[in-house]
Amino acid sequence: MAAPEEQMAALSVADGAPAAAAEGGKPKKEKKPKADKPKQQPGGEGGKKKETKLGLTASKGGDFGEWYSQVVVESEMISYYDVSGCYILRPYSFAIWDEIKNWFDARIKELGVQNAYFPLFITEDVLMTEKEHVEGFAPEVAWVTKSGSSELDRPIAIRPTSETVMYPYYAQWIRSHRDLPLRLNQWTNVVRWEFKHPTPFIRSREFLWQEGHTVFATKDEADTEVYQILDLYRRVYEELLAVPVCKGMKSSKEKFAGALYTTSVEAFIPTSGRGVQGATMFGIEFETEEKTRQHAWQNSWGLTTRTIGVMVMTHGDDKGVVIPPRVAQIQVVVIPIPNSKLGEEAVKAMLDRADAIAADLKAAGVRVTVDRRDNYTPGWKYNFWELRGVPLRLELGPRDMDSGVAMLARRDNGGKQSCAWGELGAAVPQLLEQIQADMYAKARAEFDSCIERVTSWDDFMAALGRNHMALAPWCDTEESEEEVKRRSATKDAMGAKTLCIPLEQPDLPEGTPCFVTGTPAKCWALWGRSY
């Protein structure tokens, strides 16, 4: 029977790797932002317009945690639920997950992966089939122990991941080399009763994800898929969310439980100075062509709604979220700006023109809406849509009606330009692509500026002190990683850990000392504090 080392979990991207329980075993009380409820409802006495207050009371650079808590609520991306660590994904955020799901699902199907669905519940004996795998999840497993008022004969676990559910049936289905490869994926939810401080999207007790579980006859086939999927994860972050990442291998301490190796994509939030892991076994035998029995190679890979939180943290500002056009539910909002001097016919003409522009943009493949509300001022509407991160605002005022143009205002940098009505169908899609490219370029420049190459402990600590990542020569041992975590912890910050061992390695001259132990280094590792 194959040893666990012969089996492989390919990826732990997004929340793919198990998170550790906090010390002490008691969950910290979740902090709900005061901004969870509207501050003031629109409407008022005597027919006068009263507007709800908009905006954030915390700044991204001043109190990052409070800013994030406010921005995900005020932008209507989530609402807090009455079970701590669980959140309601509202349409603005779920639309982003839909875009990710549709893009990624199409590409894994091109690779030959099929979708399936396995049950949510796991019996205790099945969950414990692979103890090495389960150990990493054990503190986070939620158990069903009662049905109504009756105690269950055996407790039933709610899946923290699905290896133990799926692989016993894989073993039944795979009998010979003709049954391979078997490549399945499921889009589902999982529950991990996280005891660390919950954070919307980043660390929650229930989250949505895709988990792929595939089986191959040879390690070469499995390795090929690992890097195909890893690059798709990179593309989700960089091409859809405009978030730069670093592809790498996890250290032996950080790898997925029971895996031969684990790869990941790592993002970094410059404002908080923390890294975010972007994305990540059972004896399956088959008969070879030579009629011998052989153990199969298995991959596990997953991407979660954590991606949305990383996007918000990367691009958001003190006005709200900033959503890249490719994943925005609304890419353009058209705002007519009538004034009190306009007659009824002029106002109708402006609204009709706004609808005509929206129709032209929809025909060009743009996701667009018209804000026809007449009980809010233009300035209030600008703030409303800026808070929600709509990439492009199209303003249409009396002068624009006279000139046959519209004013385009970018959410990402505030830039403005006018455009003739007849040219909008061609110009707007091009501008949206430019916004996408500019957002990625800005984020990539910030990401790269936050990586410092260091070779000594003092320089390593100085980089952490600047809220940066450190790329350092390392001897690649679990003992030295524990030492770094212990020695780098301060009263104000957690200890650092390896984020990944980058796949693209700088030159490492023979005899280069490890920055922490002084023994010969084996690789360059990217270190930082993480979520």
Coordinates of C-alpha atoms in Angstrom, one line a residue:
M1 CA 0.0 0.0 0.0
A2 CA 1.3 3.4 -0.9
A3 CA 2.9 5.5 1.8
P4 CA 1.2 8.9 2.4
E5 CA 4.4 10.6 1.0
E6 CA 3.6 9.0 -2.4
Q7 CA 0.3 10.9 -2.7
M8 CA 0.0 14.6 -3.6
A9 CA -2.2 17.5 -2.8
A10 CA -1.3 19.9 -5.6
L11 CA -2.6 23.2 -4.5
S12 CA -3.8 25.2 -1.5
V13 CA -4.9 28.4 -3.2
A14 CA -7.3 30.8 -1.4
D15 CA -8.2 28.9 1.8
G16 CA -6.8 25.5 0.6
A17 CA -4.5 24.9 3.5
P18 CA -5.9 24.2 6.9
A19 CA -5.8 27.1 9.4
A20 CA -4.6 26.5 13.0
A21 CA -6.9 27.1 16.0
A22 CA -6.0 30.0 18.2
E23 CA -4.3 29.4 21.5
G24 CA -6.6 29.0 24.5
G25 CA -9.4 27.4 22.5
K26 CA -11.9 30.2 23.0
P27 CA -13.2 32.2 20.0
K28 CA -12.7 35.9 20.2
K29 CA -15.8 38.0 20.0
E30 CA -16.4 39.2 16.5
K31 CA -16.3 43.0 16.1
K32 CA -19.3 44.3 14.1
P33 CA -18.8 47.7 12.5
K34 CA -21.1 50.4 13.6
A35 CA -21.7 51.1 9.9
D36 CA -23.8 47.9 9.6
K37 CA -27.1 49.7 9.6
P38 CA -28.0 52.8 7.5
K39 CA -27.3 56.0 9.4
Q40 CA -30.3 57.8 8.1
Q41 CA -33.2 56.8 5.8
P42 CA -34.0 59.0 2.8
G43 CA -37.1 61.0 2.8
G44 CA -38.4 63.7 5.2
E45 CA -41.3 66.0 6.1
G46 CA -42.8 68.7 3.9
G47 CA -41.6 67.1 0.7
K48 CA -38.0 68.1 1.3
K49 CA -35.3 65.7 0.3
K50 CA -33.2 64.2 3.0
E51 CA -30.3 62.0 2.0
T52 CA -28.6 59.2 3.8
K53 CA -25.1 59.9 4.9
L54 CA -22.5 58.1 2.8
G55 CA -18.9 57.3 3.2
L56 CA -16.5 55.7 5.7
T57 CA -15.4 57.0 9.1
A58 CA -12.2 55.0 9.1
S59 CA -9.3 55.5 6.6
K60 CA -7.4 52.7 4.9
G61 CA -4.1 54.1 6.0
G62 CA -5.2 55.1 9.5
D63 CA -7.1 52.0 10.8
F64 CA -6.9 49.3 8.2
G65 CA -9.0 46.8 10.1
E66 CA -11.8 49.1 10.9
W67 CA -11.7 50.5 7.3
Y68 CA -12.1 47.0 5.9
S69 CA -14.9 46.1 8.3
Q70 CA -16.8 49.2 7.2
V71 CA -16.1 49.1 3.5
V72 CA -17.4 45.6 2.9
V73 CA -20.7 46.5 4.7
E74 CA -21.2 50.1 3.4
S75 CA -20.5 49.0 -0.2
E76 CA -23.3 46.3 0.2
M77 CA -20.9 43.4 -0.4
I78 CA -21.8 41.6 2.8
S79 CA -24.1 41.8 5.8
Y80 CA -23.3 40.4 9.2
Y81 CA -25.2 37.3 10.3
D82 CA -26.2 36.3 13.8
V83 CA -23.8 33.3 13.8
S84 CA -20.3 34.7 14.5
G85 CA -18.0 34.1 11.6
C86 CA -20.8 33.7 9.0
Y87 CA -21.7 36.4 6.5
I88 CA -24.4 37.1 3.9
L89 CA -22.9 37.6 0.4
R90 CA -25.0 40.3 -1.2
P91 CA -25.4 40.6 -4.9
Y92 CA -22.4 43.0 -5.4
S93 CA -20.0 40.4 -4.1
F94 CA -21.8 37.3 -5.3
A95 CA -21.6 38.7 -8.8
I96 CA -17.9 38.8 -8.5
W97 CA -17.8 35.2 -7.4
D98 CA -20.1 34.3 -10.4
E99 CA -17.5 35.9 -12.8
I100 CA -14.7 34.0 -11.2
K101 CA -16.7 30.8 -11.3
N102 CA -17.8 31.1 -14.9
W103 CA -14.3 31.9 -16.1
F104 CA -12.5 29.2 -14.1
D105 CA -15.1 26.5 -14.7
A106 CA -14.9 27.0 -18.5
R107 CA -11.1 26.6 -18.4
I108 CA -10.9 23.5 -16.2
K109 CA -13.5 21.8 -18.5
E110 CA -11.2 22.5 -21.4
L111 CA -8.6 20.5 -19.5
G112 CA -11.0 17.6 -19.2
V113 CA -12.2 18.2 -15.6
Q114 CA -15.9 17.4 -14.9
N115 CA -18.2 18.8 -12.2
A116 CA -19.9 16.6 -9.6
Y117 CA -21.3 16.9 -6.2
F118 CA -20.7 14.9 -3.0
P119 CA -22.6 15.0 0.3
L120 CA -22.0 17.6 3.0
F121 CA -22.0 15.1 5.9
I122 CA -19.2 12.7 6.9
T123 CA -19.4 9.9 9.4
E124 CA -16.7 9.9 12.1
D125 CA -15.1 6.6 11.0
V126 CA -14.8 7.8 7.4
L127 CA -13.3 11.2 8.5
M128 CA -10.7 9.4 10.5
T129 CA -9.7 7.1 7.7
E130 CA -6.7 9.2 6.9
K131 CA -5.5 10.5 10.3
E132 CA -2.6 12.5 8.9
H133 CA -4.9 14.4 6.6
V134 CA -7.5 15.0 9.3
E135 CA -5.1 16.2 12.0
G136 CA -4.7 19.6 10.2
F137 CA -8.5 20.1 10.3
A138 CA -9.5 18.4 13.5
P139 CA -9.8 21.6 15.6
E140 CA -12.1 23.2 13.0
V141 CA -14.5 20.3 12.3
A142 CA -18.1 21.1 13.2
W143 CA -20.2 18.1 14.4
V144 CA -23.9 17.3 14.2
T145 CA -24.8 15.5 17.4
K146 CA -28.6 15.8 17.6
S147 CA -31.7 15.4 15.4
G148 CA -34.5 17.4 16.9
S149 CA -34.3 16.5 20.6
S150 CA -32.8 13.0 20.0
E151 CA -29.1 12.3 20.3
L152 CA -27.6 10.7 17.2
D153 CA -26.1 7.3 17.6
R154 CA -22.9 8.5 15.9
P155 CA -21.9 12.2 15.5
I156 CA -21.7 13.4 11.9
A157 CA -19.1 15.8 10.7
I158 CA -19.8 18.7 8.4
R159 CA -17.2 18.7 5.7
P160 CA -14.1 20.9 6.2
T161 CA -12.9 19.5 2.8
S162 CA -14.0 16.5 0.8
E163 CA -11.1 14.2 0.4
T164 CA -12.5 11.7 2.9
V165 CA -15.9 11.9 1.2
M166 CA -14.7 11.4 -2.3
Y167 CA -11.7 9.1 -2.3
P168 CA -13.3 5.9 -1.0
Y169 CA -15.6 6.1 -4.0
Y170 CA -12.7 6.9 -6.3
A171 CA -11.2 3.6 -5.1
Q172 CA -14.4 1.8 -6.0
W173 CA -14.6 3.4 -9.4
I174 CA -10.9 3.0 -10.5
R175 CA -10.1 -0.6 -11.3
S176 CA -7.7 -0.4 -14.2
H177 CA -5.5 2.1 -16.2
R178 CA -8.5 2.5 -18.5
D179 CA -10.4 4.3 -15.7
L180 CA -7.7 7.0 -15.5
P181 CA -7.4 9.9 -15.3
L182 CA -10.4 10.6 -13.1
R183 CA -10.7 14.4 -12.9
L184 CA -13.6 15.8 -10.8
N185 CA -14.4 19.2 -9.4
Q186 CA -17.2 20.5 -7.2
W187 CA -18.5 24.0 -6.5
T188 CA -19.7 24.0 -2.9
N189 CA -19.5 25.3 0.6
V190 CA -17.4 24.0 3.5
V191 CA -17.4 24.7 7.2
R192 CA -14.3 25.2 9.3
W193 CA -15.1 26.2 12.8
E194 CA -12.3 28.8 12.8
F195 CA -11.3 30.0 16.2
K196 CA -9.2 33.0 15.1
H197 CA -10.8 36.4 14.8
P198 CA -13.3 36.1 11.9
T199 CA -12.8 38.5 9.0
P200 CA -15.3 38.8 6.1
F201 CA -14.1 36.8 3.1
I202 CA -10.6 36.3 4.6
R203 CA -11.5 34.1 7.5
S204 CA -15.0 32.8 8.0
R205 CA -16.6 29.6 9.4
E206 CA -18.5 28.9 6.2
F207 CA -17.2 29.8 2.8
L208 CA -17.8 29.0 -0.9
W209 CA -15.1 27.4 -3.0
Q210 CA -14.3 25.0 -5.8
E211 CA -12.4 21.9 -4.9
G212 CA -10.8 19.7 -7.6
H213 CA -9.8 16.1 -6.8
T214 CA -8.0 14.3 -9.6
V215 CA -6.3 10.9 -10.0
F216 CA -3.6 9.9 -12.5
A217 CA -1.5 6.9 -13.3
T218 CA 1.8 8.7 -13.3
K219 CA 3.5 11.4 -11.3
D220 CA 4.3 13.3 -14.5
E221 CA 0.7 13.6 -15.4
A222 CA -0.2 14.8 -11.9
D223 CA 2.7 17.3 -11.9
T224 CA 1.5 18.7 -15.3
E225 CA -1.9 19.4 -13.9
V226 CA -0.5 21.0 -10.8
Y227 CA 1.1 23.7 -12.8
Q228 CA -1.8 24.1 -15.2
I229 CA -4.2 24.7 -12.3
L230 CA -1.7 26.9 -10.5
D231 CA -1.4 29.2 -13.6
L232 CA -5.2 29.4 -13.8
Y233 CA -5.3 30.5 -10.2
R234 CA -2.7 33.2 -11.1
R235 CA -4.8 34.3 -14.0
V236 CA -7.9 34.6 -11.7
Y237 CA -6.0 37.0 -9.5
E238 CA -4.1 38.9 -12.1
E239 CA -6.3 38.9 -15.1
L240 CA -9.7 39.1 -13.4
L241 CA -9.1 40.8 -10.1
A242 CA -6.0 42.8 -11.1
V243 CA -4.2 41.5 -8.0
P244 CA -0.5 40.5 -8.5
V245 CA 0.6 37.2 -6.9
C246 CA 3.8 35.1 -6.5
K247 CA 3.7 31.5 -7.6
G248 CA 5.5 29.2 -5.3
M249 CA 5.9 26.0 -3.3
K250 CA 4.9 25.7 0.4
S251 CA 7.4 24.8 3.0
S252 CA 7.1 21.3 4.6
K253 CA 5.7 23.0 7.7
E254 CA 3.0 24.9 5.7
K255 CA 2.1 22.2 3.1
F256 CA -1.3 20.6 2.9
A257 CA -1.7 17.7 5.4
G258 CA -0.6 14.4 3.9
A259 CA 0.7 16.0 0.7
L260 CA 3.9 15.3 -1.1
Y261 CA 4.1 18.9 -2.0
T262 CA 1.8 22.0 -2.0
T263 CA 1.9 24.9 -4.4
S264 CA 0.2 28.3 -3.9
V265 CA -0.2 31.8 -5.2
E266 CA 0.6 34.5 -2.6
A267 CA -0.9 38.0 -2.6
F268 CA 0.3 40.8 -0.3
I269 CA -1.6 43.7 1.2
P270 CA 0.9 46.7 1.4
T271 CA -1.3 48.7 3.8
S272 CA -1.5 46.0 6.4
G273 CA 1.9 44.5 5.7
R274 CA 0.4 41.0 5.5
G275 CA 0.5 38.2 3.0
V276 CA -2.6 36.3 1.9
Q277 CA -2.5 32.7 0.6
G278 CA -4.4 32.8 -2.6
A279 CA -5.1 29.1 -3.3
T280 CA -4.0 25.3 -2.1
M281 CA -4.7 10.8 0.9
F282 CA -5.9 7.5 0.4
G283 CA -4.8 4.2 -1.1
I284 CA -6.2 4.1 -4.6
E285 CA -4.9 1.2 -6.6
F286 CA -5.4 0.3 -10.3
E287 CA -4.3 -2.5 -12.6
T288 CA -1.7 -1.4 -15.2
E289 CA -1.4 -2.6 -18.8
E290 CA 1.1 -5.2 -17.5
K291 CA -1.5 -6.6 -15.1
T292 CA 0.3 -5.4 -12.0
R293 CA -1.2 -3.4 -9.2
Q294 CA 0.0 0.2 -8.7
H295 CA -1.0 3.2 -6.5
A296 CA -2.4 6.2 -8.3
W297 CA -1.2 9.8 -7.9
Q298 CA -3.8 12.3 -6.6
N299 CA -4.1 16.1 -6.7
S300 CA -6.3 18.4 -4.6
W301 CA -6.8 22.0 -5.5
G302 CA -9.1 24.8 -4.3
L303 CA -10.0 28.5 -4.7
T304 CA -12.4 30.3 -2.4
T305 CA -14.3 33.5 -1.9
R306 CA -11.2 34.8 0.0
T307 CA -10.3 36.1 -3.5
I308 CA -12.9 38.8 -3.1
G309 CA -11.5 40.0 0.2
V310 CA -8.0 40.2 -1.3
M311 CA -9.4 42.3 -4.2
V312 CA -11.1 44.7 -1.8
M313 CA -8.0 45.1 0.4
T314 CA -5.7 45.6 -2.7
H315 CA -7.7 48.2 -4.6
G316 CA -10.1 49.8 -2.1
D317 CA -9.6 53.4 -0.9
D318 CA -11.2 55.9 1.5
K319 CA -14.1 56.4 -0.8
G320 CA -15.0 52.7 -0.9
V321 CA -14.3 49.6 -2.9
V322 CA -12.7 49.8 -6.4
I323 CA -13.8 46.9 -8.5
P324 CA -11.9 45.8 -11.7
P325 CA -14.1 46.1 -14.7
R326 CA -13.9 42.4 -15.7
V327 CA -15.6 41.2 -12.5
A328 CA -17.9 44.2 -11.8
Q329 CA -21.6 43.5 -11.7
I330 CA -22.1 47.0 -13.0
Q331 CA -19.3 48.4 -15.2
V332 CA -20.9 51.7 -16.1
V333 CA -23.5 53.8 -14.3
V334 CA -25.2 56.5 -16.3
I335 CA -26.3 59.5 -14.3
P336 CA -28.6 62.1 -15.8
I337 CA -28.1 65.6 -14.3
P338 CA -31.2 67.7 -14.8
N339 CA -31.4 71.0 -13.0
S340 CA -34.4 73.0 -11.8
K341 CA -34.3 75.3 -14.9
L342 CA -35.1 72.5 -17.3
G343 CA -38.6 72.0 -18.5
E344 CA -40.5 68.8 -18.5
E345 CA -39.7 68.1 -22.1
A346 CA -36.0 68.7 -21.6
V347 CA -35.8 66.4 -18.7
K348 CA -37.6 63.7 -20.6
A349 CA -35.2 64.2 -23.5
M350 CA -32.2 63.8 -21.2
L351 CA -33.6 60.6 -19.6
D352 CA -34.4 59.2 -23.1
R353 CA -30.9 59.9 -24.1
A354 CA -29.5 58.2 -21.0
D355 CA -31.6 55.1 -21.9
A356 CA -30.4 55.2 -25.5
I357 CA -26.8 55.4 -24.4
A358 CA -27.3 52.5 -22.0
A359 CA -28.9 50.5 -24.8
D360 CA -25.9 51.2 -27.1
L361 CA -23.5 50.1 -24.3
K362 CA -25.4 46.9 -23.6
A363 CA -25.2 46.1 -27.3
A364 CA -21.4 46.5 -27.0
G365 CA -21.3 44.0 -24.2
V366 CA -21.1 46.5 -21.3
R367 CA -22.9 45.9 -18.0
V368 CA -24.6 49.2 -17.5
T369 CA -27.4 50.8 -15.4
V370 CA -29.1 54.2 -15.4
D371 CA -29.6 55.9 -12.1
R372 CA -33.0 57.7 -12.7
R373 CA -33.7 58.4 -9.0
D374 CA -34.9 62.0 -8.7
N375 CA -34.8 62.3 -4.9
Y376 CA -31.0 62.5 -4.6
T377 CA -28.5 65.1 -5.8
P378 CA -25.9 64.3 -8.4
G379 CA -23.1 64.6 -5.8
W380 CA -24.9 62.1 -3.5
K381 CA -25.2 59.7 -6.5
Y382 CA -21.5 60.0 -7.3
N383 CA -20.6 59.1 -3.7
F384 CA -23.1 56.2 -3.8
W385 CA -21.6 54.6 -6.8
E386 CA -18.0 55.4 -5.8
L387 CA -18.6 53.6 -2.5
R388 CA -19.7 50.5 -4.5
G389 CA -16.7 50.6 -6.8
V390 CA -18.4 50.9 -10.2
P391 CA -15.5 51.4 -12.6
L392 CA -16.9 54.1 -14.8
R393 CA -19.5 56.9 -14.3
L394 CA -21.1 58.5 -17.3
E395 CA -22.5 62.0 -16.6
L396 CA -25.1 63.6 -18.8
G397 CA -26.0 67.2 -18.0
P398 CA -27.7 70.1 -19.9
R399 CA -24.4 71.2 -21.5
D400 CA -23.7 67.7 -22.6
M401 CA -27.2 67.5 -24.2
D402 CA -26.4 70.7 -26.1
S403 CA -23.0 69.4 -27.2
G404 CA -24.0 65.8 -28.0
V405 CA -21.3 64.4 -25.6
A406 CA -21.1 62.6 -22.2
M407 CA -18.5 63.0 -19.5
L408 CA -16.7 59.8 -18.4
A409 CA -15.3 59.6 -14.9
R410 CA -13.0 56.8 -13.8
R411 CA -13.4 55.3 -10.3
D412 CA -9.8 54.0 -10.1
N413 CA -7.9 57.3 -10.6
G414 CA -10.6 60.0 -10.9
G415 CA -9.7 60.9 -14.4
K416 CA -12.3 62.5 -16.6
Q417 CA -12.9 62.8 -20.4
S418 CA -15.7 63.7 -22.7
C419 CA -16.9 61.5 -25.5
A420 CA -19.4 62.0 -28.3
W421 CA -22.6 59.9 -28.0
G422 CA -21.9 58.1 -31.3
E423 CA -18.5 57.0 -30.1
L424 CA -19.4 55.6 -26.7
G425 CA -20.1 52.1 -27.9
A426 CA -16.5 51.7 -29.1
A427 CA -14.8 54.0 -26.6
V428 CA -16.2 52.7 -23.3
P429 CA -15.2 49.0 -23.7
Q430 CA -11.7 50.2 -24.6
L431 CA -11.6 52.5 -21.6
L432 CA -12.8 49.7 -19.3
E433 CA -9.9 47.5 -20.5
Q434 CA -7.5 50.4 -19.9
I435 CA -8.8 50.7 -16.4
Q436 CA -8.3 47.0 -15.8
A437 CA -4.7 47.2 -17.1
D438 CA -3.9 50.4 -15.1
M439 CA -5.3 48.8 -11.8
Y440 CA -3.1 45.8 -12.3
A441 CA 0.0 47.9 -13.2
K442 CA -0.5 50.0 -10.0
A443 CA -1.0 47.0 -7.8
R444 CA 2.0 45.2 -9.4
A445 CA 4.3 48.2 -8.8
E446 CA 3.2 48.3 -5.1
F447 CA 3.6 44.5 -4.7
D448 CA 7.1 44.5 -6.2
S449 CA 8.2 47.5 -4.0
C450 CA 7.2 45.5 -0.9
I451 CA 9.6 42.6 -1.6
E452 CA 13.1 43.2 0.0
R453 CA 16.0 40.8 -0.7
V454 CA 17.8 40.3 2.6
T455 CA 20.7 38.1 3.7
S456 CA 20.9 38.8 7.5
W457 CA 18.5 38.7 10.5
D458 CA 18.8 42.4 11.1
D459 CA 17.8 43.2 7.6
F460 CA 15.0 40.7 7.8
M461 CA 13.5 42.3 10.8
A462 CA 13.9 45.8 9.3
A463 CA 11.9 44.6 6.3
L464 CA 9.1 43.3 8.5
G465 CA 9.2 46.6 10.4
R466 CA 8.5 48.4 7.1
N467 CA 5.4 46.1 6.5
H468 CA 7.3 44.4 3.7
M469 CA 8.0 40.8 2.6
A470 CA 11.5 39.5 2.9
L471 CA 13.1 37.3 0.2
A472 CA 15.9 35.5 2.1
P473 CA 18.3 32.6 1.6
W474 CA 17.0 29.7 3.8
C475 CA 18.2 26.2 4.9
D476 CA 14.6 24.9 4.5
T477 CA 14.0 23.1 7.8
E478 CA 10.9 23.1 10.0
E479 CA 13.1 23.9 13.1
S480 CA 14.4 27.1 11.6
E481 CA 10.9 28.2 10.4
E482 CA 9.7 27.7 14.0
E483 CA 12.7 29.8 15.2
V484 CA 11.9 32.6 12.8
K485 CA 8.2 32.6 13.9
R486 CA 9.3 32.8 17.6
R487 CA 12.1 35.3 17.2
S488 CA 10.2 37.7 14.9
A489 CA 7.1 38.0 17.0
T490 CA 6.7 41.4 18.8
K491 CA 4.2 42.7 21.3
D492 CA 2.4 44.4 18.4
A493 CA 2.8 41.8 15.6
M494 CA 2.7 38.1 15.1
G495 CA 5.7 36.2 14.0
A496 CA 6.6 35.8 10.4
K497 CA 6.4 32.6 8.4
T498 CA 7.2 31.4 4.9
L499 CA 4.7 32.6 2.4
C500 CA 6.2 30.4 -0.3
I501 CA 9.4 29.3 -1.9
P502 CA 9.0 31.2 -5.2
L503 CA 9.1 29.0 -8.4
E504 CA 11.3 31.7 -10.0
Q505 CA 14.5 31.6 -7.9
P506 CA 17.3 34.2 -7.9
D507 CA 20.8 32.8 -8.2
L508 CA 22.0 31.2 -5.0
P509 CA 25.8 30.9 -4.9
E510 CA 27.1 27.7 -3.3
G511 CA 27.8 28.2 0.4
T512 CA 25.4 31.1 0.8
P513 CA 24.5 31.1 4.5
C514 CA 20.9 30.8 5.7
F515 CA 19.8 34.2 7.1
V516 CA 18.6 32.6 10.4
T517 CA 20.9 29.6 11.1
G518 CA 24.1 30.4 9.2
T519 CA 24.1 26.9 7.7
P520 CA 24.2 26.5 3.9
A521 CA 21.0 27.8 2.3
K522 CA 19.0 25.5 -0.1
C523 CA 16.7 28.1 -1.6
W524 CA 15.3 31.6 -1.5
A525 CA 12.1 31.8 0.5
L526 CA 9.5 34.6 0.7
W527 CA 8.7 35.5 4.3
G528 CA 6.1 37.8 5.8
R529 CA 3.3 38.1 8.3
S530 CA 0.1 36.7 7.1
Y531 CA -3.7 36.5 7.6

